[in-house]
PDB file of C-alpha atoms in Angstrom:
ATOM      1  CA  GLU A   1       0.000   0.000   0.000  1.00 53.00           C
ATOM      2  CA  THR A   2       1.540   3.288  -1.132  1.00 66.00           C
ATOM      3  CA  GLY A   3       1.297   6.173   1.314  1.00 89.00           C
ATOM      4  CA  VAL A   4       0.736   9.865   0.647  1.00 94.00           C
ATOM      5  CA  THR A   5       3.674  11.571  -1.016  1.00 95.00           C
ATOM      6  CA  GLN A   6       4.212  15.288  -1.516  1.00 96.00           C
ATOM      7  CA  SER A   7       6.627  17.258  -3.638  1.00 96.00           C
ATOM      8  CA  PRO A   8       8.682  19.305  -3.362  1.00 97.00           C
ATOM      9  CA  THR A   9       9.628  18.923   0.293  1.00 96.00           C
ATOM     10  CA  HIS A  10      11.159  22.387   0.541  1.00 96.00           C
ATOM     11  CA  LEU A  11      11.062  25.413  -1.705  1.00 97.00           C
ATOM     12  CA  ILE A  12      11.832  29.100  -1.587  1.00 98.00           C
ATOM     13  CA  LYS A  13       9.927  31.694  -3.584  1.00 98.00           C
ATOM     14  CA  THR A  14       9.797  35.460  -3.680  1.00 98.00           C
ATOM     15  CA  ARG A  15       6.786  37.634  -3.073  1.00 97.00           C
ATOM     16  CA  GLY A  16       4.488  37.847  -6.090  1.00 97.00           C
ATOM     17  CA  GLN A  17       5.565  34.530  -7.595  1.00 98.00           C
ATOM     18  CA  GLN A  18       3.370  31.505  -8.132  1.00 98.00           C
ATOM     19  CA  VAL A  19       3.864  28.009  -6.718  1.00 98.00           C
ATOM     20  CA  THR A  20       2.465  24.543  -7.433  1.00 98.00           C
ATOM     21  CA  LEU A  21       2.592  21.812  -4.806  1.00 98.00           C
ATOM     22  CA  ARG A  22       1.832  18.207  -5.672  1.00 98.00           C
ATOM     23  CA  CYS A  23       0.360  15.310  -3.774  1.00 97.00           C
ATOM     24  CA  SER A  24      -0.103  11.651  -4.567  1.00 95.00           C
ATOM     25  CA  SER A  25      -2.919  10.109  -2.551  1.00 92.00           C
ATOM     26  CA  GLN A  26      -2.828   6.799  -0.756  1.00 88.00           C
ATOM     27  CA  SER A  27      -3.962   3.948  -2.959  1.00 84.00           C
ATOM     28  CA  GLY A  28      -7.752   3.514  -2.915  1.00 84.00           C
ATOM     29  CA  HIS A  29      -8.523   6.945  -1.444  1.00 87.00           C
ATOM     30  CA  ASN A  30     -10.971   9.211  -3.280  1.00 87.00           C
ATOM     31  CA  THR A  31     -10.724  12.397  -1.222  1.00 91.00           C
ATOM     32  CA  VAL A  32      -7.820  14.785  -0.790  1.00 94.00           C
ATOM     33  CA  SER A  33      -7.567  17.722   1.601  1.00 95.00           C
ATOM     34  CA  TRP A  34      -5.004  20.497   1.802  1.00 97.00           C
ATOM     35  CA  TYR A  35      -3.940  22.282   4.966  1.00 98.00           C
ATOM     36  CA  GLN A  36      -1.694  25.236   5.746  1.00 98.00           C
ATOM     37  CA  GLN A  37       0.261  25.016   8.976  1.00 97.00           C
ATOM     38  CA  ALA A  38       2.134  28.076  10.163  1.00 96.00           C
ATOM     39  CA  LEU A  39       4.951  27.554  12.643  1.00 92.00           C
ATOM     40  CA  GLY A  40       3.630  26.597  16.078  1.00 91.00           C
ATOM     41  CA  GLN A  41      -0.009  26.532  14.994  1.00 93.00           C
ATOM     42  CA  GLY A  42      -2.589  23.954  14.075  1.00 96.00           C
ATOM     43  CA  PRO A  43      -3.313  22.996  10.456  1.00 97.00           C
ATOM     44  CA  GLN A  44      -5.791  25.319   8.766  1.00 97.00           C
ATOM     45  CA  PHE A  45      -8.173  23.758   6.245  1.00 96.00           C
ATOM     46  CA  ILE A  46      -7.704  25.181   2.741  1.00 97.00           C
ATOM     47  CA  PHE A  47      -9.976  22.976   0.633  1.00 95.00           C
ATOM     48  CA  GLN A  48     -10.988  19.423  -0.130  1.00 94.00           C
ATOM     49  CA  TYR A  49     -11.573  17.529  -3.359  1.00 93.00           C
ATOM     50  CA  TYR A  50     -13.761  14.519  -3.908  1.00 90.00           C
ATOM     51  CA  ARG A  51     -13.792  12.798  -7.283  1.00 87.00           C
ATOM     52  CA  GLU A  52     -12.182  15.803  -8.970  1.00 90.00           C
ATOM     53  CA  GLU A  53     -14.681  18.330  -7.587  1.00 91.00           C
ATOM     54  CA  GLU A  54     -14.030  20.832  -4.794  1.00 91.00           C
ATOM     55  CA  ASN A  55     -16.467  19.921  -2.013  1.00 89.00           C
ATOM     56  CA  GLY A  56     -15.347  22.162   0.828  1.00 90.00           C
ATOM     57  CA  ARG A  57     -13.272  25.301   1.254  1.00 93.00           C
ATOM     58  CA  GLY A  58     -11.826  27.109   4.237  1.00 93.00           C
ATOM     59  CA  ASN A  59     -11.264  30.818   4.716  1.00 94.00           C
ATOM     60  CA  PHE A  60      -8.602  31.260   2.038  1.00 97.00           C
ATOM     61  CA  PRO A  61      -8.635  33.750  -0.863  1.00 97.00           C
ATOM     62  CA  PRO A  62      -9.192  32.678  -4.479  1.00 96.00           C
ATOM     63  CA  ARG A  63      -5.466  32.860  -5.229  1.00 98.00           C
ATOM     64  CA  PHE A  64      -5.346  29.472  -3.506  1.00 98.00           C
ATOM     65  CA  SER A  65      -6.669  26.967  -6.017  1.00 96.00           C
ATOM     66  CA  GLY A  66      -6.459  23.267  -6.571  1.00 96.00           C
ATOM     67  CA  LEU A  67      -7.038  20.314  -8.812  1.00 95.00           C
ATOM     68  CA  GLN A  68      -7.680  16.639  -8.333  1.00 94.00           C
ATOM     69  CA  PHE A  69      -6.909  14.297 -11.189  1.00 92.00           C
ATOM     70  CA  PRO A  70      -8.638  11.041 -12.248  1.00 90.00           C
ATOM     71  CA  ASN A  71      -5.962   9.028 -10.435  1.00 86.00           C
ATOM     72  CA  TYR A  72      -6.821  11.076  -7.297  1.00 84.00           C
ATOM     73  CA  SER A  73      -3.485  12.867  -7.201  1.00 91.00           C
ATOM     74  CA  SER A  74      -3.784  16.579  -6.511  1.00 96.00           C
ATOM     75  CA  GLU A  75      -2.187  19.987  -6.901  1.00 97.00           C
ATOM     76  CA  LEU A  76      -2.313  23.112  -4.780  1.00 98.00           C
ATOM     77  CA  ASN A  77      -1.586  26.338  -6.634  1.00 98.00           C
ATOM     78  CA  VAL A  78      -0.924  29.642  -4.942  1.00 98.00           C
ATOM     79  CA  ASN A  79      -0.690  32.818  -7.018  1.00 97.00           C
ATOM     80  CA  ALA A  80       0.738  36.203  -6.056  1.00 98.00           C
ATOM     81  CA  LEU A  81       2.633  34.828  -3.082  1.00 98.00           C
ATOM     82  CA  GLU A  82       2.722  36.886   0.099  1.00 98.00           C
ATOM     83  CA  LEU A  83       5.152  36.689   3.000  1.00 97.00           C
ATOM     84  CA  ASP A  84       2.394  35.225   5.214  1.00 97.00           C
ATOM     85  CA  ASP A  85       2.069  32.274   2.849  1.00 98.00           C
ATOM     86  CA  SER A  86       5.278  30.892   4.353  1.00 98.00           C
ATOM     87  CA  ALA A  87       4.173  27.666   6.031  1.00 97.00           C
ATOM     88  CA  LEU A  88       4.118  23.897   5.918  1.00 97.00           C
ATOM     89  CA  TYR A  89       1.511  22.714   3.413  1.00 98.00           C
ATOM     90  CA  LEU A  90       0.051  19.351   4.258  1.00 97.00           C
ATOM     91  CA  CYS A  91      -1.844  17.072   1.941  1.00 96.00           C
ATOM     92  CA  ALA A  92      -4.082  14.375   3.385  1.00 95.00           C
ATOM     93  CA  SER A  93      -6.040  11.673   1.631  1.00 92.00           C
ATOM     94  CA  SER A  94      -9.023   9.774   2.945  1.00 89.00           C
ATOM     95  CA  LEU A  95     -11.849   7.545   1.866  1.00 85.00           C
ATOM     96  CA  ALA A  96     -15.367   8.922   1.691  1.00 79.00           C
ATOM     97  CA  GLY A  97     -18.087   6.346   2.118  1.00 71.00           C
ATOM     98  CA  GLY A  98     -18.080   2.815   3.436  1.00 65.00           C
ATOM     99  CA  PRO A  99     -19.934   1.366   6.439  1.00 62.00           C
ATOM    100  CA  SER A 100     -17.006   1.089   8.815  1.00 65.00           C
ATOM    101  CA  ASN A 101     -14.941   3.969   7.515  1.00 75.00           C
ATOM    102  CA  THR A 102     -13.890   6.600  10.020  1.00 82.00           C
ATOM    103  CA  GLY A 103     -12.708   9.147   7.479  1.00 83.00           C
ATOM    104  CA  GLU A 104      -9.250   9.132   9.031  1.00 89.00           C
ATOM    105  CA  LEU A 105      -6.822  11.426   7.271  1.00 92.00           C
ATOM    106  CA  PHE A 106      -3.539  10.018   6.003  1.00 93.00           C
ATOM    107  CA  PHE A 107      -0.944  12.759   5.722  1.00 95.00           C
ATOM    108  CA  GLY A 108       2.068  13.310   3.584  1.00 94.00           C
ATOM    109  CA  GLU A 109       5.234  14.761   5.094  1.00 93.00           C
ATOM    110  CA  GLY A 110       4.408  18.220   3.797  1.00 95.00           C
ATOM    111  CA  SER A 111       5.929  20.869   1.591  1.00 97.00           C
ATOM    112  CA  ARG A 112       7.676  23.668   3.443  1.00 97.00           C
ATOM    113  CA  LEU A 113       7.285  26.936   1.553  1.00 98.00           C
ATOM    114  CA  THR A 114       9.344  29.990   2.377  1.00 98.00           C
ATOM    115  CA  VAL A 115       8.373  33.285   0.760  1.00 98.00           C
ATOM    116  CA  LEU A 116      11.035  36.006   0.782  1.00 96.00           C
TER     117      LEU A 116
ATOM    118  CA  ALA B   1     -19.922  26.662  12.964  1.00 61.00           C
ATOM    119  CA  GLN B   2     -17.312  24.061  13.779  1.00 64.00           C
ATOM    120  CA  LYS B   3     -14.822  24.831  16.486  1.00 92.00           C
ATOM    121  CA  ILE B   4     -12.124  22.895  18.290  1.00 97.00           C
ATOM    122  CA  THR B   5     -10.506  24.275  21.442  1.00 96.00           C
ATOM    123  CA  GLN B   6      -7.315  23.063  23.064  1.00 97.00           C
ATOM    124  CA  THR B   7      -6.573  25.246  26.063  1.00 95.00           C
ATOM    125  CA  GLN B   8      -3.190  23.812  27.055  1.00 96.00           C
ATOM    126  CA  PRO B   9      -0.387  25.267  24.911  1.00 94.00           C
ATOM    127  CA  GLY B  10       2.187  23.133  26.727  1.00 96.00           C
ATOM    128  CA  MET B  11       2.192  20.242  29.186  1.00 96.00           C
ATOM    129  CA  PHE B  12       4.939  18.499  31.151  1.00 97.00           C
ATOM    130  CA  VAL B  13       4.712  14.899  32.356  1.00 97.00           C
ATOM    131  CA  GLN B  14       7.157  12.622  34.089  1.00 97.00           C
ATOM    132  CA  GLU B  15       8.168   9.499  32.215  1.00 97.00           C
ATOM    133  CA  LYS B  16       5.926   6.490  33.043  1.00 97.00           C
ATOM    134  CA  GLU B  17       3.128   8.702  34.384  1.00 97.00           C
ATOM    135  CA  ALA B  18      -0.251   9.327  32.734  1.00 98.00           C
ATOM    136  CA  VAL B  19      -1.249  12.641  31.190  1.00 98.00           C
ATOM    137  CA  THR B  20      -4.549  14.086  29.950  1.00 98.00           C
ATOM    138  CA  LEU B  21      -4.700  16.510  27.041  1.00 98.00           C
ATOM    139  CA  ASP B  22      -7.901  18.539  26.904  1.00 98.00           C
ATOM    140  CA  CYS B  23     -10.128  19.125  23.899  1.00 98.00           C
ATOM    141  CA  THR B  24     -13.568  20.678  23.629  1.00 98.00           C
ATOM    142  CA  TYR B  25     -15.554  21.012  20.458  1.00 97.00           C
ATOM    143  CA  ASP B  26     -18.648  22.745  19.192  1.00 95.00           C
ATOM    144  CA  THR B  27     -20.991  21.471  16.511  1.00 92.00           C
ATOM    145  CA  SER B  28     -24.690  21.366  15.811  1.00 89.00           C
ATOM    146  CA  ASP B  29     -24.440  18.276  13.617  1.00 89.00           C
ATOM    147  CA  PRO B  30     -25.474  15.033  15.385  1.00 91.00           C
ATOM    148  CA  SER B  31     -23.062  13.023  13.222  1.00 90.00           C
ATOM    149  CA  TYR B  32     -19.394  13.816  13.647  1.00 92.00           C
ATOM    150  CA  GLY B  33     -16.038  12.207  14.263  1.00 93.00           C
ATOM    151  CA  LEU B  34     -13.295  13.149  16.670  1.00 96.00           C
ATOM    152  CA  PHE B  35      -9.612  12.420  16.126  1.00 97.00           C
ATOM    153  CA  TRP B  36      -6.294  12.888  17.833  1.00 98.00           C
ATOM    154  CA  TYR B  37      -3.093  13.248  15.842  1.00 97.00           C
ATOM    155  CA  LYS B  38       0.522  13.422  16.966  1.00 97.00           C
ATOM    156  CA  GLN B  39       3.075  15.594  15.196  1.00 96.00           C
ATOM    157  CA  PRO B  40       6.722  14.990  16.132  1.00 95.00           C
ATOM    158  CA  SER B  41       9.364  17.568  15.315  1.00 91.00           C
ATOM    159  CA  SER B  42       9.842  15.856  11.944  1.00 88.00           C
ATOM    160  CA  GLY B  43       6.476  17.312  10.922  1.00 89.00           C
ATOM    161  CA  GLU B  44       4.610  14.149   9.945  1.00 89.00           C
ATOM    162  CA  MET B  45       1.036  13.892  11.276  1.00 94.00           C
ATOM    163  CA  ILE B  46       0.352  10.521  12.892  1.00 94.00           C
ATOM    164  CA  PHE B  47      -3.183   9.296  13.585  1.00 94.00           C
ATOM    165  CA  LEU B  48      -3.666   8.110  17.163  1.00 96.00           C
ATOM    166  CA  ILE B  49      -7.317   7.462  17.928  1.00 96.00           C
ATOM    167  CA  TYR B  50     -10.881   7.990  16.670  1.00 95.00           C
ATOM    168  CA  GLN B  51     -14.253   8.415  18.362  1.00 96.00           C
ATOM    169  CA  GLY B  52     -17.523   8.549  16.470  1.00 93.00           C
ATOM    170  CA  SER B  53     -20.378  10.646  17.827  1.00 93.00           C
ATOM    171  CA  TYR B  54     -22.646   7.605  18.078  1.00 92.00           C
ATOM    172  CA  ASP B  55     -20.064   5.362  19.720  1.00 92.00           C
ATOM    173  CA  GLN B  56     -21.208   4.298  23.184  1.00 90.00           C
ATOM    174  CA  GLN B  57     -17.821   3.233  24.483  1.00 94.00           C
ATOM    175  CA  ASN B  58     -14.720   5.375  24.860  1.00 96.00           C
ATOM    176  CA  ALA B  59     -12.113   4.551  22.219  1.00 96.00           C
ATOM    177  CA  THR B  60      -8.841   2.932  23.213  1.00 96.00           C
ATOM    178  CA  GLU B  61      -5.698   2.209  21.187  1.00 95.00           C
ATOM    179  CA  GLY B  62      -2.856   0.748  23.191  1.00 97.00           C
ATOM    180  CA  ARG B  63      -1.629   3.434  25.617  1.00 97.00           C
ATOM    181  CA  TYR B  64      -4.076   5.975  24.199  1.00 98.00           C
ATOM    182  CA  SER B  65      -7.658   6.379  25.313  1.00 98.00           C
ATOM    183  CA  LEU B  66     -10.212   9.025  24.495  1.00 98.00           C
ATOM    184  CA  ASN B  67     -12.402  10.286  27.323  1.00 97.00           C
ATOM    185  CA  PHE B  68     -15.566  11.181  25.387  1.00 97.00           C
ATOM    186  CA  GLN B  69     -18.142  13.241  27.294  1.00 97.00           C
ATOM    187  CA  LYS B  70     -20.769  14.020  24.712  1.00 95.00           C
ATOM    188  CA  ALA B  71     -22.983  16.264  26.837  1.00 95.00           C
ATOM    189  CA  ARG B  72     -19.992  18.407  27.757  1.00 96.00           C
ATOM    190  CA  LYS B  73     -18.658  18.268  24.200  1.00 96.00           C
ATOM    191  CA  SER B  74     -15.239  17.183  25.343  1.00 97.00           C
ATOM    192  CA  ALA B  75     -12.872  14.586  23.914  1.00 98.00           C
ATOM    193  CA  ASN B  76      -9.798  14.440  26.092  1.00 98.00           C
ATOM    194  CA  LEU B  77      -6.821  12.253  25.185  1.00 98.00           C
ATOM    195  CA  VAL B  78      -5.291  10.179  27.949  1.00 98.00           C
ATOM    196  CA  ILE B  79      -1.791   8.816  27.444  1.00 98.00           C
ATOM    197  CA  SER B  80      -0.827   6.188  29.995  1.00 96.00           C
ATOM    198  CA  ALA B  81       2.741   5.277  30.953  1.00 96.00           C
ATOM    199  CA  SER B  82       4.327   8.205  29.093  1.00 97.00           C
ATOM    200  CA  GLN B  83       7.511   7.558  27.147  1.00 97.00           C
ATOM    201  CA  LEU B  84      10.227   9.967  26.041  1.00 97.00           C
ATOM    202  CA  GLY B  85       9.114   9.385  22.445  1.00 96.00           C
ATOM    203  CA  ASP B  86       5.701  10.830  23.290  1.00 97.00           C
ATOM    204  CA  SER B  87       7.213  14.326  23.320  1.00 97.00           C
ATOM    205  CA  ALA B  88       5.473  16.030  20.395  1.00 97.00           C
ATOM    206  CA  MET B  89       2.605  18.307  19.376  1.00 98.00           C
ATOM    207  CA  TYR B  90      -0.850  16.775  19.789  1.00 98.00           C
ATOM    208  CA  PHE B  91      -3.838  17.954  17.792  1.00 98.00           C
ATOM    209  CA  CYS B  92      -7.501  17.314  18.402  1.00 98.00           C
ATOM    210  CA  ALA B  93      -9.590  17.321  15.226  1.00 97.00           C
ATOM    211  CA  MET B  94     -13.247  17.036  14.287  1.00 95.00           C
ATOM    212  CA  ARG B  95     -15.043  15.944  11.151  1.00 92.00           C
ATOM    213  CA  GLU B  96     -18.565  17.401  11.084  1.00 84.00           C
ATOM    214  CA  GLY B  97     -20.677  14.933   9.166  1.00 80.00           C
ATOM    215  CA  PRO B  98     -19.960  11.487   7.704  1.00 76.00           C
ATOM    216  CA  PRO B  99     -16.614  10.521   6.145  1.00 73.00           C
ATOM    217  CA  GLY B 100     -15.983  12.796   3.198  1.00 75.00           C
ATOM    218  CA  PHE B 101     -16.762  15.997   5.056  1.00 84.00           C
ATOM    219  CA  LYS B 102     -13.953  18.354   6.037  1.00 89.00           C
ATOM    220  CA  THR B 103     -11.878  17.907   9.178  1.00 93.00           C
ATOM    221  CA  ILE B 104     -10.741  20.880  11.245  1.00 95.00           C
ATOM    222  CA  PHE B 105      -7.975  20.997  13.831  1.00 97.00           C
ATOM    223  CA  GLY B 106      -7.353  22.663  17.155  1.00 97.00           C
ATOM    224  CA  ALA B 107      -4.311  24.790  17.947  1.00 96.00           C
ATOM    225  CA  GLY B 108      -2.491  21.877  19.542  1.00 97.00           C
ATOM    226  CA  THR B 109      -0.785  21.032  22.822  1.00 98.00           C
ATOM    227  CA  ARG B 110       2.954  20.529  23.038  1.00 97.00           C
ATOM    228  CA  LEU B 111       3.768  17.651  25.365  1.00 98.00           C
ATOM    229  CA  PHE B 112       7.163  17.384  27.041  1.00 97.00           C
ATOM    230  CA  VAL B 113       8.046  14.063  28.697  1.00 97.00           C
ATOM    231  CA  LYS B 114      10.739  14.348  31.374  1.00 96.00           C
ATOM    232  CA  ALA B 115      13.134  11.524  32.186  1.00 94.00           C
TER     233      ALA B 115
END
């Protein structure tokens, strides 16, 4: 069983640039969620995709956008980067549906973005 | 609106003793799930334990147990026989609705285990 993988693990960008973060879901999972975690804080929900459609969004501006592909891998795109976008970005996959499913999130190791 | 509150920014516990990490939540949905995750300094989020809103018994997983008090809307994590490797950030999380709905996290509690 392949776990959740994210790339890149670290990257540095300058203010105003654009960034794309990638996530490969755990095998068999149909839902992917993205979180932003600033240093010393809890993960903040950005959005969630289920079967290639966004089905939930947190309090993030439209310059945060995403995609989910038919193989359930996903991308997080952030345009016009700001200094406050510096954070650890976590991808988590899960399985929606099923009688005994808890909806547990399986996390990747994250992509650490630094905006200068 | 969903809300998760963890009021203990940091906790100290002596090795081999038990410790309770507090979590309260707020939701109007009768169907929800409660989770605890551990985040070591490496950054990876590790699932510890799950409690469904309709579960009658408190969840247990090895040294972890979840003290679920539905009327008080609390879901405290109890770690028995603390180990040095338990030193980490601990997050309480809630999924409002069935699996497939979003999960939100609390601010976390940093646990320090002393030798």
